[in-house]
Structures are given as structure tokens and as C-alpha cells.
Short mmCIF file of C-alpha atoms (C1' of nucleotides) in Angstrom, two decimals:
data_model
loop_
_atom_site.label_atom_id
_atom_site.label_comp_id
_atom_site.label_asym_id
_atom_site.label_seq_id
_atom_site.Cartn_x
_atom_site.Cartn_y
_atom_site.Cartn_z
CA MET A 232 -164.53 -41.26 -196.95
CA PRO A 233 -162.88 -37.89 -196.29
CA HIS A 234 -159.39 -37.48 -194.91
CA ALA A 235 -158.87 -37.82 -191.16
CA ALA A 236 -156.77 -34.74 -190.37
CA GLN A 237 -158.39 -33.72 -187.11
CA ARG A 238 -156.69 -32.21 -184.04
CA ARG A 239 -158.34 -34.71 -181.72
CA PRO A 240 -160.92 -37.29 -182.74
CA LEU A 241 -164.48 -35.98 -182.75
CA ARG A 242 -167.27 -37.64 -180.90
CA ALA A 243 -169.19 -39.97 -183.17
CA ASP A 244 -172.16 -37.64 -183.74
CA ALA A 245 -169.87 -34.66 -184.31
CA GLN A 246 -167.88 -36.60 -186.90
CA ARG A 247 -171.09 -37.53 -188.63
CA ASN A 248 -172.08 -33.88 -188.84
CA TYR A 249 -168.59 -32.96 -190.03
CA ASP A 250 -168.79 -35.41 -192.90
CA ARG A 251 -172.30 -34.40 -193.86
CA ILE A 252 -171.37 -30.74 -193.94
CA VAL A 253 -168.30 -31.29 -196.11
CA SER A 254 -170.34 -33.39 -198.49
CA ALA A 255 -173.12 -30.82 -198.70
CA ALA A 256 -170.54 -28.05 -199.13
CA ARG A 257 -169.01 -29.88 -202.09
CA ASP A 258 -172.36 -29.87 -203.87
CA VAL A 259 -173.42 -26.35 -202.97
CA PHE A 260 -170.05 -24.76 -203.75
CA ALA A 261 -170.07 -26.50 -207.13
CA ARG A 262 -173.55 -25.21 -207.83
CA ASP A 263 -173.37 -21.67 -206.43
CA GLY A 264 -169.67 -20.86 -206.41
CA ALA A 265 -167.30 -20.16 -203.55
CA GLY A 266 -169.56 -17.43 -202.16
CA ALA A 267 -172.46 -19.82 -201.60
CA ALA A 268 -174.69 -19.35 -198.55
CA LEU A 269 -173.37 -21.23 -195.52
CA LYS A 270 -176.87 -21.49 -194.14
CA GLU A 271 -177.90 -23.31 -197.28
CA ILE A 272 -175.03 -25.76 -196.76
CA ALA A 273 -176.09 -26.40 -193.17
CA ARG A 274 -179.67 -26.84 -194.35
CA GLN A 275 -178.69 -29.38 -197.00
CA ALA A 276 -176.48 -31.17 -194.46
CA GLY A 277 -179.42 -31.36 -192.07
CA THR A 278 -177.59 -29.67 -189.18
CA GLY A 279 -178.08 -26.45 -187.30
CA SER A 280 -176.09 -23.48 -188.57
CA ALA A 281 -174.26 -23.11 -185.26
CA THR A 282 -172.85 -26.59 -185.75
CA LEU A 283 -171.36 -25.57 -189.06
CA HIS A 284 -169.79 -22.47 -187.52
CA ARG A 285 -168.30 -24.41 -184.62
CA LEU A 286 -166.81 -27.13 -186.82
CA PHE A 287 -165.64 -24.64 -189.49
CA PRO A 288 -164.87 -21.26 -187.94
CA SER A 289 -164.43 -19.56 -191.32
CA ARG A 290 -165.60 -20.08 -194.88
CA ARG A 291 -162.00 -20.76 -195.74
CA THR A 292 -161.76 -23.65 -193.29
CA LEU A 293 -164.69 -25.27 -195.01
CA LEU A 294 -163.20 -24.72 -198.46
CA GLU A 295 -159.96 -26.27 -197.22
CA ALA A 296 -161.81 -29.36 -196.05
CA VAL A 297 -163.66 -29.67 -199.34
CA PHE A 298 -160.59 -29.31 -201.54
CA HIS A 299 -157.93 -30.97 -199.41
CA ASP A 300 -157.93 -34.26 -201.29
CA ARG A 301 -157.81 -32.67 -204.72
CA VAL A 302 -154.94 -30.46 -203.67
CA GLU A 303 -153.06 -33.53 -202.52
CA ASP A 304 -153.59 -35.04 -205.97
CA LEU A 305 -152.21 -31.89 -207.52
CA CYS A 306 -149.08 -32.05 -205.38
CA ALA A 307 -148.59 -35.70 -206.26
CA MET A 308 -148.87 -34.66 -209.89
CA ALA A 309 -146.13 -32.10 -209.33
CA ALA A 310 -143.80 -34.84 -208.17
CA ARG A 311 -144.67 -36.92 -211.22
CA ARG A 312 -144.06 -34.00 -213.61
CA ALA A 313 -140.70 -33.42 -211.96
CA ALA A 314 -139.72 -37.08 -212.28
CA GLU A 315 -140.78 -37.52 -215.90
CA ASN A 316 -139.75 -34.22 -217.52
CA GLU A 317 -136.91 -31.77 -217.85
CA PRO A 318 -137.12 -29.01 -215.24
CA GLY A 319 -138.57 -26.34 -217.55
CA PRO A 320 -141.27 -28.44 -219.19
CA ALA A 321 -142.11 -29.99 -215.83
CA LEU A 322 -142.97 -26.60 -214.35
CA LEU A 323 -144.92 -25.41 -217.38
CA ALA A 324 -146.85 -28.64 -217.67
CA TRP A 325 -147.80 -28.53 -214.03
CA LEU A 326 -149.02 -24.95 -214.33
CA GLY A 327 -151.30 -26.39 -216.98
CA ASP A 328 -152.47 -29.03 -214.52
CA LEU A 329 -153.18 -26.40 -211.93
CA ASN A 330 -155.03 -24.21 -214.39
CA ALA A 331 -157.11 -27.11 -215.67
CA TYR A 332 -158.13 -28.01 -212.15
CA ALA A 333 -158.89 -24.42 -211.19
CA SER A 334 -161.04 -23.96 -214.29
CA ALA A 335 -162.84 -27.25 -213.81
CA SER A 336 -163.79 -26.35 -210.25
CA ARG A 337 -165.13 -23.01 -211.41
CA GLY A 338 -162.41 -20.96 -209.76
CA LEU A 339 -163.09 -22.46 -206.40
CA ALA A 340 -159.51 -23.49 -205.79
CA ALA A 341 -158.59 -19.87 -206.37
CA SER A 342 -160.37 -18.92 -203.18
CA LEU A 343 -157.91 -21.13 -201.35
CA LEU A 344 -154.78 -19.63 -202.82
CA GLN A 345 -155.81 -16.12 -201.96
CA ASP A 346 -154.16 -14.30 -199.10
CA GLY A 347 -153.68 -17.25 -196.79
CA ARG A 348 -153.52 -14.94 -193.80
CA ASP A 349 -155.33 -17.36 -191.56
CA ALA A 350 -153.17 -17.46 -188.44
CA ASP A 351 -153.65 -21.01 -187.21
CA LEU A 352 -153.81 -22.45 -190.70
CA LEU A 353 -150.33 -21.15 -191.41
CA GLU A 354 -148.88 -22.32 -188.12
CA GLN A 355 -149.74 -25.91 -188.82
CA ASN A 356 -148.17 -26.28 -192.22
CA GLU A 357 -150.95 -28.40 -193.61
CA GLY A 358 -153.19 -25.86 -195.29
CA CYS A 359 -153.84 -26.22 -199.01
CA GLN A 360 -152.02 -22.92 -199.52
CA ALA A 361 -148.84 -24.31 -197.95
CA MET A 362 -149.05 -27.62 -199.81
CA ILE A 363 -149.38 -25.95 -203.19
CA THR A 364 -146.75 -23.34 -202.44
CA ASN A 365 -144.25 -26.05 -201.58
CA ALA A 366 -145.04 -27.93 -204.77
CA VAL A 367 -144.52 -24.95 -207.04
CA ARG A 368 -141.41 -23.83 -205.16
CA GLY A 369 -139.72 -27.14 -205.87
CA LEU A 370 -140.60 -27.09 -209.57
CA LEU A 371 -139.59 -23.46 -209.93
CA ARG A 372 -136.21 -23.86 -208.24
CA ARG A 373 -135.19 -26.65 -210.59
CA ALA A 374 -136.47 -24.77 -213.65
CA GLN A 375 -134.53 -21.68 -212.63
CA GLN A 376 -131.33 -23.65 -212.14
CA ALA A 377 -131.79 -25.02 -215.64
CA GLY A 378 -132.25 -21.49 -216.97
CA ALA A 379 -135.63 -22.40 -218.39
CA VAL A 380 -137.43 -19.58 -216.65
CA ARG A 381 -136.91 -15.83 -216.73
CA PRO A 382 -135.07 -14.57 -213.65
CA GLY A 383 -136.92 -12.64 -210.96
CA ILE A 384 -140.01 -14.81 -211.00
CA ARG A 385 -141.35 -15.91 -207.63
CA ALA A 386 -143.42 -18.91 -206.67
CA GLU A 387 -146.15 -16.71 -205.20
CA ASP A 388 -146.36 -14.83 -208.49
CA LEU A 389 -147.00 -18.00 -210.43
CA LEU A 390 -149.77 -19.04 -208.06
CA ALA A 391 -151.27 -15.58 -208.08
CA LEU A 392 -151.27 -15.57 -211.87
CA ILE A 393 -153.08 -18.88 -212.23
CA ASN A 394 -155.37 -17.77 -209.43
CA ALA A 395 -156.03 -14.54 -211.32
CA ILE A 396 -156.83 -16.32 -214.55
CA SER A 397 -159.34 -18.67 -213.02
CA LEU A 398 -160.95 -15.86 -211.03
CA ALA A 399 -161.36 -13.68 -214.09
CA THR A 400 -162.68 -16.42 -216.35
CA GLU A 401 -164.99 -17.98 -213.78
CA HIS A 402 -168.15 -16.34 -215.11
CA HIS A 403 -167.46 -16.79 -218.78
CA ASP A 404 -169.19 -18.73 -221.48
CA ASP A 405 -165.98 -18.80 -223.53
CA GLY A 406 -164.41 -21.82 -221.85
CA GLU A 407 -161.23 -21.54 -223.89
CA GLN A 408 -160.29 -18.10 -222.67
CA ALA A 409 -158.58 -19.54 -219.59
CA ASP A 410 -156.41 -21.62 -221.90
CA ARG A 411 -155.46 -18.64 -224.02
CA LEU A 412 -154.59 -16.58 -220.95
CA LEU A 413 -152.51 -19.43 -219.56
CA ASP A 414 -150.70 -19.55 -222.87
CA ILE A 415 -149.81 -15.87 -222.62
CA ALA A 416 -148.67 -16.34 -219.04
CA ILE A 417 -146.48 -19.31 -219.95
CA GLN A 418 -144.82 -17.38 -222.75
CA GLY A 419 -144.08 -14.67 -220.22
CA ILE A 420 -142.60 -17.11 -217.74
CA ARG A 421 -140.29 -19.17 -219.91
CA GLY A 422 -136.75 -18.10 -220.75
CA GLN A 423 -135.27 -17.77 -224.25
CA ALA A 424 -134.82 -21.45 -224.94
CA VAL A 425 -136.86 -24.21 -223.38
CA MET B 238 -169.56 18.11 -211.96
CA PRO B 239 -170.37 14.64 -213.33
CA HIS B 240 -170.99 13.89 -216.95
CA ALA B 241 -174.42 14.57 -218.39
CA ALA B 242 -175.09 11.39 -220.34
CA GLN B 243 -178.76 10.89 -219.49
CA ARG B 244 -181.46 9.49 -221.73
CA ARG B 245 -183.74 12.40 -220.98
CA PRO B 246 -183.05 15.17 -218.49
CA LEU B 247 -184.05 14.39 -214.92
CA ARG B 248 -186.23 16.59 -212.88
CA ALA B 249 -184.22 18.91 -210.68
CA ASP B 250 -184.67 16.96 -207.45
CA ALA B 251 -183.98 13.66 -209.20
CA GLN B 252 -180.79 15.02 -210.66
CA ARG B 253 -179.73 16.18 -207.23
CA ASN B 254 -180.26 12.68 -205.84
CA TYR B 255 -178.43 11.19 -208.80
CA ASP B 256 -175.37 13.33 -208.14
CA ARG B 257 -175.42 12.69 -204.41
CA ILE B 258 -175.62 8.94 -204.91
CA VAL B 259 -172.75 8.87 -207.38
CA SER B 260 -170.66 10.94 -205.03
CA ALA B 261 -171.44 8.75 -202.04
CA ALA B 262 -170.80 5.64 -204.13
CA ARG B 263 -167.36 6.92 -205.05
CA ASP B 264 -166.43 7.16 -201.36
CA VAL B 265 -168.02 3.93 -200.22
CA PHE B 266 -166.69 1.83 -203.11
CA ALA B 267 -163.22 3.20 -202.41
CA ARG B 268 -163.53 2.31 -198.74
CA ASP B 269 -165.32 -1.06 -198.91
CA GLY B 270 -164.55 -2.35 -202.40
CA ALA B 271 -166.85 -3.04 -205.33
CA GLY B 272 -169.10 -5.27 -203.24
CA ALA B 273 -170.01 -2.49 -200.82
CA ALA B 274 -173.54 -2.34 -199.41
CA LEU B 275 -175.87 -0.34 -201.64
CA LYS B 276 -178.00 0.52 -198.63
CA GLU B 277 -174.97 2.14 -197.03
CA ILE B 278 -174.47 4.22 -200.18
CA ALA B 279 -178.07 5.37 -200.13
CA ARG B 280 -177.72 6.16 -196.43
CA GLN B 281 -174.61 8.24 -196.97
CA ALA B 282 -176.27 9.99 -199.90
CA GLY B 283 -179.26 10.82 -197.70
CA THR B 284 -181.81 9.21 -200.02
CA GLY B 285 -184.19 6.31 -199.70
CA SER B 286 -182.88 2.99 -200.99
CA ALA B 287 -185.69 2.72 -203.52
CA THR B 288 -184.41 5.92 -205.12
CA LEU B 289 -181.02 4.36 -205.64
CA HIS B 290 -182.54 1.26 -207.20
CA ARG B 291 -184.72 3.28 -209.56
CA LEU B 292 -181.89 5.52 -210.71
CA PHE B 293 -179.38 2.65 -210.94
CA PRO B 294 -181.14 -0.62 -211.72
CA SER B 295 -178.02 -2.70 -211.13
CA ARG B 296 -174.80 -2.42 -209.16
CA ARG B 297 -173.03 -2.31 -212.47
CA THR B 298 -174.96 0.76 -213.61
CA LEU B 299 -173.75 2.57 -210.51
CA LEU B 300 -170.17 1.46 -211.02
CA GLU B 301 -170.39 2.70 -214.61
CA ALA B 302 -171.53 6.11 -213.44
CA VAL B 303 -168.75 6.31 -210.86
CA PHE B 304 -165.96 5.33 -213.23
CA HIS B 305 -167.18 6.81 -216.48
CA ASP B 306 -164.94 9.87 -216.34
CA ARG B 307 -161.81 7.95 -215.44
CA VAL B 308 -162.42 5.50 -218.23
CA GLU B 309 -162.69 8.40 -220.64
CA ASP B 310 -159.30 9.60 -219.41
CA LEU B 311 -157.89 6.16 -220.03
CA CYS B 312 -159.20 6.12 -223.57
CA ALA B 313 -157.75 9.55 -224.22
CA MET B 314 -154.46 8.22 -222.92
CA ALA B 315 -154.69 5.37 -225.43
CA ALA B 316 -154.89 7.89 -228.25
CA ARG B 317 -151.89 9.75 -226.88
CA ARG B 318 -149.83 6.56 -226.55
CA ALA B 319 -150.68 5.70 -230.13
CA ALA B 320 -149.68 9.15 -231.37
CA GLU B 321 -146.39 9.36 -229.49
CA ASN B 322 -145.01 5.80 -229.71
CA GLU B 323 -144.35 3.00 -232.14
CA PRO B 324 -147.27 0.55 -232.32
CA GLY B 325 -145.74 -2.12 -230.07
CA PRO B 326 -144.52 0.13 -227.25
CA ALA B 327 -147.74 2.13 -227.45
CA LEU B 328 -149.81 -0.96 -226.64
CA LEU B 329 -147.52 -2.17 -223.89
CA ALA B 330 -147.27 1.25 -222.27
CA TRP B 331 -151.01 1.61 -222.27
CA LEU B 332 -151.50 -1.78 -220.67
CA GLY B 333 -149.30 -0.35 -217.94
CA ASP B 334 -151.58 2.68 -217.69
CA LEU B 335 -154.61 0.44 -217.40
CA ASN B 336 -152.97 -1.74 -214.78
CA ALA B 337 -151.84 1.26 -212.74
CA TYR B 338 -155.34 2.62 -212.75
CA ALA B 339 -156.92 -0.70 -211.90
CA SER B 340 -154.52 -1.20 -208.99
CA ALA B 341 -154.99 2.33 -207.69
CA SER B 342 -158.75 1.93 -207.60
CA ARG B 343 -158.42 -1.34 -205.69
CA GLY B 344 -159.60 -3.52 -208.54
CA LEU B 345 -162.80 -1.59 -208.88
CA ALA B 346 -162.38 -0.99 -212.56
CA ALA B 347 -162.10 -4.73 -212.94
CA SER B 348 -165.72 -5.10 -211.94
CA LEU B 349 -166.58 -3.04 -214.98
CA LEU B 350 -164.65 -5.10 -217.48
CA GLN B 351 -166.18 -8.34 -216.35
CA ASP B 352 -168.77 -10.10 -218.47
CA GLY B 353 -170.46 -7.03 -219.87
CA ARG B 354 -173.59 -9.01 -220.55
CA ASP B 355 -175.87 -6.17 -219.59
CA ALA B 356 -178.34 -6.05 -222.44
CA ASP B 357 -179.20 -2.38 -222.66
CA LEU B 358 -175.69 -1.30 -221.77
CA LEU B 359 -174.34 -3.07 -224.81
CA GLU B 360 -177.02 -1.79 -227.13
CA GLN B 361 -176.10 1.78 -226.51
CA ASN B 362 -172.40 1.66 -227.20
CA GLU B 363 -171.46 3.97 -224.39
CA GLY B 364 -170.67 1.59 -221.57
CA CYS B 365 -167.22 1.63 -220.03
CA GLN B 366 -166.72 -1.87 -221.31
CA ALA B 367 -167.29 -0.76 -224.91
CA MET B 368 -165.11 2.34 -224.58
CA ILE B 369 -162.16 0.38 -223.24
CA THR B 370 -162.61 -2.47 -225.67
CA ASN B 371 -162.48 -0.02 -228.57
CA ALA B 372 -159.36 1.60 -227.22
CA VAL B 373 -157.44 -1.65 -226.84
CA ARG B 374 -158.65 -2.96 -230.19
CA GLY B 375 -157.11 0.00 -231.96
CA LEU B 376 -153.79 -0.30 -230.19
CA LEU B 377 -153.68 -4.06 -230.70
CA ARG B 378 -154.43 -3.94 -234.41
CA ARG B 379 -151.57 -1.55 -235.09
CA ALA B 380 -149.19 -3.55 -232.89
CA GLN B 381 -150.11 -6.75 -234.69
CA GLN B 382 -149.57 -5.18 -238.12
CA ALA B 383 -146.11 -4.13 -236.92
CA GLY B 384 -145.41 -7.70 -235.78
CA ALA B 385 -144.74 -6.49 -232.26
CA VAL B 386 -147.23 -8.86 -230.68
CA ARG B 387 -147.50 -12.61 -230.80
CA PRO B 388 -150.19 -13.77 -233.21
CA GLY B 389 -153.47 -15.16 -231.91
CA ILE B 390 -153.88 -12.62 -229.15
CA ARG B 391 -157.31 -11.02 -228.82
CA ALA B 392 -158.33 -7.70 -227.36
CA GLU B 393 -160.67 -9.35 -224.87
CA ASP B 394 -157.79 -11.52 -223.67
CA LEU B 395 -155.67 -8.49 -222.87
CA LEU B 396 -158.48 -6.87 -220.92
CA ALA B 397 -159.25 -10.10 -219.11
CA LEU B 398 -155.62 -10.48 -218.16
CA ILE B 399 -155.27 -7.01 -216.65
CA ASN B 400 -158.65 -7.54 -215.06
CA ALA B 401 -157.41 -10.82 -213.61
CA ILE B 402 -154.27 -9.28 -212.20
CA SER B 403 -156.02 -6.48 -210.39
CA LEU B 404 -158.68 -8.85 -209.08
CA ALA B 405 -156.12 -11.26 -207.69
CA THR B 406 -153.91 -8.61 -206.13
CA GLU B 407 -156.75 -6.52 -204.71
CA HIS B 408 -156.42 -7.88 -201.17
CA HIS B 409 -152.67 -7.87 -200.95
CA ASP B 410 -150.23 -6.01 -198.80
CA ASP B 411 -147.50 -6.56 -201.39
CA GLY B 412 -148.31 -3.62 -203.62
CA GLU B 413 -145.65 -4.51 -206.14
CA GLN B 414 -147.04 -7.89 -207.00
CA ALA B 415 -149.41 -6.39 -209.55
CA ASP B 416 -146.40 -4.85 -211.28
CA ARG B 417 -144.53 -8.14 -211.35
CA LEU B 418 -147.54 -9.97 -212.75
CA LEU B 419 -148.01 -7.29 -215.40
CA ASP B 420 -144.38 -7.74 -216.34
CA ILE B 421 -144.88 -11.46 -216.87
CA ALA B 422 -147.99 -10.78 -218.92
CA ILE B 423 -146.22 -8.24 -221.11
CA GLN B 424 -143.38 -10.63 -221.80
CA GLY B 425 -145.99 -13.14 -222.85
CA ILE B 426 -147.70 -10.70 -225.16
CA ARG B 427 -144.80 -9.20 -227.08
CA GLY B 428 -143.29 -10.84 -230.16
CA GLN B 429 -139.65 -11.71 -230.68
CA ALA B 430 -138.37 -8.22 -231.34
CA VAL B 431 -140.00 -5.06 -230.04
"C1'" DA C 121 -192.97 12.56 -211.55
"C1'" DC C 122 -190.56 11.53 -208.04
"C1'" DC C 123 -189.60 10.35 -203.23
"C1'" DT C 124 -189.80 7.78 -198.78
"C1'" DG C 125 -189.76 4.31 -195.22
"C1'" DA C 126 -191.70 0.16 -194.00
"C1'" DA C 127 -192.04 -4.62 -195.53
"C1'" DC C 128 -190.26 -9.05 -197.20
"C1'" DA C 129 -187.20 -12.69 -197.72
"C1'" DC C 130 -182.88 -13.54 -197.15
"C1'" DC C 131 -177.81 -13.49 -195.01
"C1'" DG C 132 -173.80 -14.61 -191.17
"C1'" DT C 133 -173.13 -15.19 -186.42
"C1'" DT C 134 -174.20 -15.93 -181.58
"C1'" DC C 135 -176.50 -17.66 -177.49
"C1'" DA C 136 -179.78 -19.76 -174.43
"C1'" DA C 137 -181.66 -23.99 -173.73
"C1'" DG C 138 -181.66 -28.68 -174.36
"C1'" DT C 139 -179.72 -33.96 -174.61
"C1'" DA D 140 -169.62 -32.59 -175.18
"C1'" DC D 141 -172.28 -31.56 -178.48
"C1'" DC D 142 -176.52 -30.01 -180.76
"C1'" DT D 143 -180.51 -26.98 -181.95
"C1'" DG D 144 -183.46 -23.20 -183.26
"C1'" DA D 145 -184.50 -18.71 -182.16
"C1'" DA D 146 -182.48 -14.13 -181.94
"C1'" DC D 147 -179.85 -10.21 -183.71
"C1'" DA D 148 -178.14 -7.11 -186.91
"C1'" DC D 149 -177.56 -6.80 -191.28
"C1'" DC D 150 -178.45 -7.27 -196.71
"C1'" DG D 151 -181.06 -6.31 -201.63
"C1'" DT D 152 -185.38 -5.32 -203.51
"C1'" DT D 153 -190.19 -3.92 -203.76
"C1'" DC D 154 -194.44 -1.46 -202.79
"C1'" DA D 155 -197.88 1.37 -200.62
"C1'" DA D 156 -198.39 5.85 -199.43
"C1'" DG D 157 -197.13 10.38 -199.76
"C1'" DT D 158 -195.71 15.33 -202.12
#
DNA sequence: ACCTGAACACCGTTCAAGT
DNA sequence: ACCTGAACACCGTTCAAGT
């Protein structure tokens, strides 16, 4: 049962198509990557392609719908890391969470973090981009106040860096490379003593 | 005048097409990014599309031809950095060179560094991938012997990281983000005292 | 030997016509 | 209100026919 964040409720048949498309998209994105053919998704969902384009005006909208729940989990995890750890370790551990998720979903989440220049998605502050940005901002602010992080580091930079790592390691047999790159990044983020 | 690295010399008209295609590709890749339409390149070169596909069996082959000279420059620069600096600074400075180049070419070079699983391109050790890998290996070995770099870092990781940064910042108005990310990476690479 | 343009099987997106 | 499938303008790649 997907989440119910809809402007106004859809007619029953429209909602059915919506759900089928999201479900098909989950499979096809996982199989073919974030650049998968939308027509193939519509085909597997058993709907016309125009239906897909009306319900999801851009590829990004569809990705948002597919990953919304997971991103919520990630933000909940951020709160838990903050509650259970010192500020520095909380941030670093959560960057590990984010990286693990991004790697597991074959860099798909990365497609969400990129740019984010989708007018109406920014207005309503619900997009995955906004949710994740808020989560990392909170962790980063506390870590900076504790002096656990080098000065001059921005929240967007941290997201971009994890994003970058999962993008670059997406097509790679060496599954551990993402971990090694994250390790380098973390060493570059932390202050003298953590 | 492009480089002359050809298995066997082409017939005059073939060579003319080869040069025209590389020249058109340089423009179109710069304008549309590394995913640009090959048909558009053939069109702008004034050749049939089959000619392009025969001369350059894969998109990667064409990218190699376009960037070969610049990559040679970069490798020459690596030698200069090594000659003029201490091992640690030489490596870090050259990573800056690589990043500057990758950003300037809108992440195009990144497409070259990725994967590199192109059978015949690896056999003959001339590919851009191999040239750059050799360059960074040399710099890294010396820096590691000098203790200027954290242990456990691999040459492929450094390339992947720069690759990642230019990929992730390719579509970004904030031109300085690549620099900030490189800075984080460099702090993560260097040892205690450099 | 090498080139060309048409041909084929695909895209993403839109639009008339249906219910 | 919502859906559908055909239509359009594009791809990448291949192949017959040309010189």
C-alpha cells in the first residue's frame, strides 16, 4: 500500500493505474536503472503511455513516488542516529546509512538528489530532496557546533558527495569500492578529534 | 591536426571522414554532453551514420579519439608535478589538475574513466583509461612511500573519486561546488602531516 | 575499400477519439 | 474525468546498393 500524498483524491480507476505504475516502476528501475524506458513501465503496468505521462509529468516525479517511503525511513534513521550518538558520530554514521541505501538501490536514489530544480516540487516542501536536505542539515549543524566537522562544509556538499559516489560506482563489479570512497570522504569531513 | 594512432593507415577519403567526425564530435559533445546523439554528430560531420559506426564501433571509441590529446597533456603534467614537487604535494596538485580539466569539459572526461571494460581497448595499452591510470599510479606510489597519503588508498579509488565529483557536479550552476568537493576529498586522502 | 541513405526496432510525448 | 492507441519526431544500428 503506497503512501497517500495526493493533491486531491483520484478517481478509483485513476488510483488503480497510479498504484500499478509505481509498482511496475519499482521493478523496472531496479532491473534497468534510473534511465529505464518509461514506455516499458507503462507496458508492464498494463496502462497506456499517455496515462503514465499525465499521472507523472516527469521521470523525476515517478522516481519520487517510487522512493518516497524509503526516503522517509532514512530521515527517521537520522533522528535515531541523533538521539543515540554524539553529534559527530551521528552525522558520520548516517552518511554511512545513506551510502548503503544509495548503493543498494543501484544509485537510483542519486537521481533524486540531483539538481532538484523542479519548480512545483520545491514549492511544496515534500519532495525527497527537501526531506533529505533537512535531515542532513540538522545532523550537520549539531556536529559543527561540537567541532566534530571541518569548518566550511555545507549540507548540499555532503549530499552531492554521497550522490557522486553512488553514481560513479553504480556500474561496478567491485562492490566494496563505494565503501572505500565513503571512507575517504568521511576522513575529509571530520575534524581533528572525533 | 589530430593524432595518428591508427592500426593501419586509412584510405585518403576515410581519413578525411575520420577527422571530420572527430571534429564534429568535439563540438557536439561540448554542447550536448557525453550522451549526445551520434546521428547528430554524423550529420554535422557531413557523413552517413554507418560511416561513423564503422570508424568508431562504440561511443567510447569516439570519446577516446576526442579526448586523447588532452589526456596526453594531463599525463605530461603528472610528470612535471612529480619533477617539481615533493611526492605528497605532487599527487594532490595533480588531482587538482585532473579535477579542473574534468570540470571544464563538463564531466566528459569522466565518461572515459568509467568501467574501462572495453576488451580490445585494454589489450592495446593505449586507451585514455590506461594512460591516466599509469600516471596516477606513479604519483601515488611515491606519495605513499613518503607517508604523505593514508594507507589503503588505491589508484582506481582516486580516479573514481574525481570521476564521481565531476559527474555529480556536471549539471550544476554552482561552479565552485566541484572545488569544495575536491577539497573534502583531498583532506580525506592526505596523511597526518604533508 | 569505402561510402551512402533507407530500413528496422525502438524511444518520449502528444492528441484525437472513445467510455 | 479519465483512458487508450495511433501518430510524430526522434534515436542507434544495420544492410543493400552504389562508386
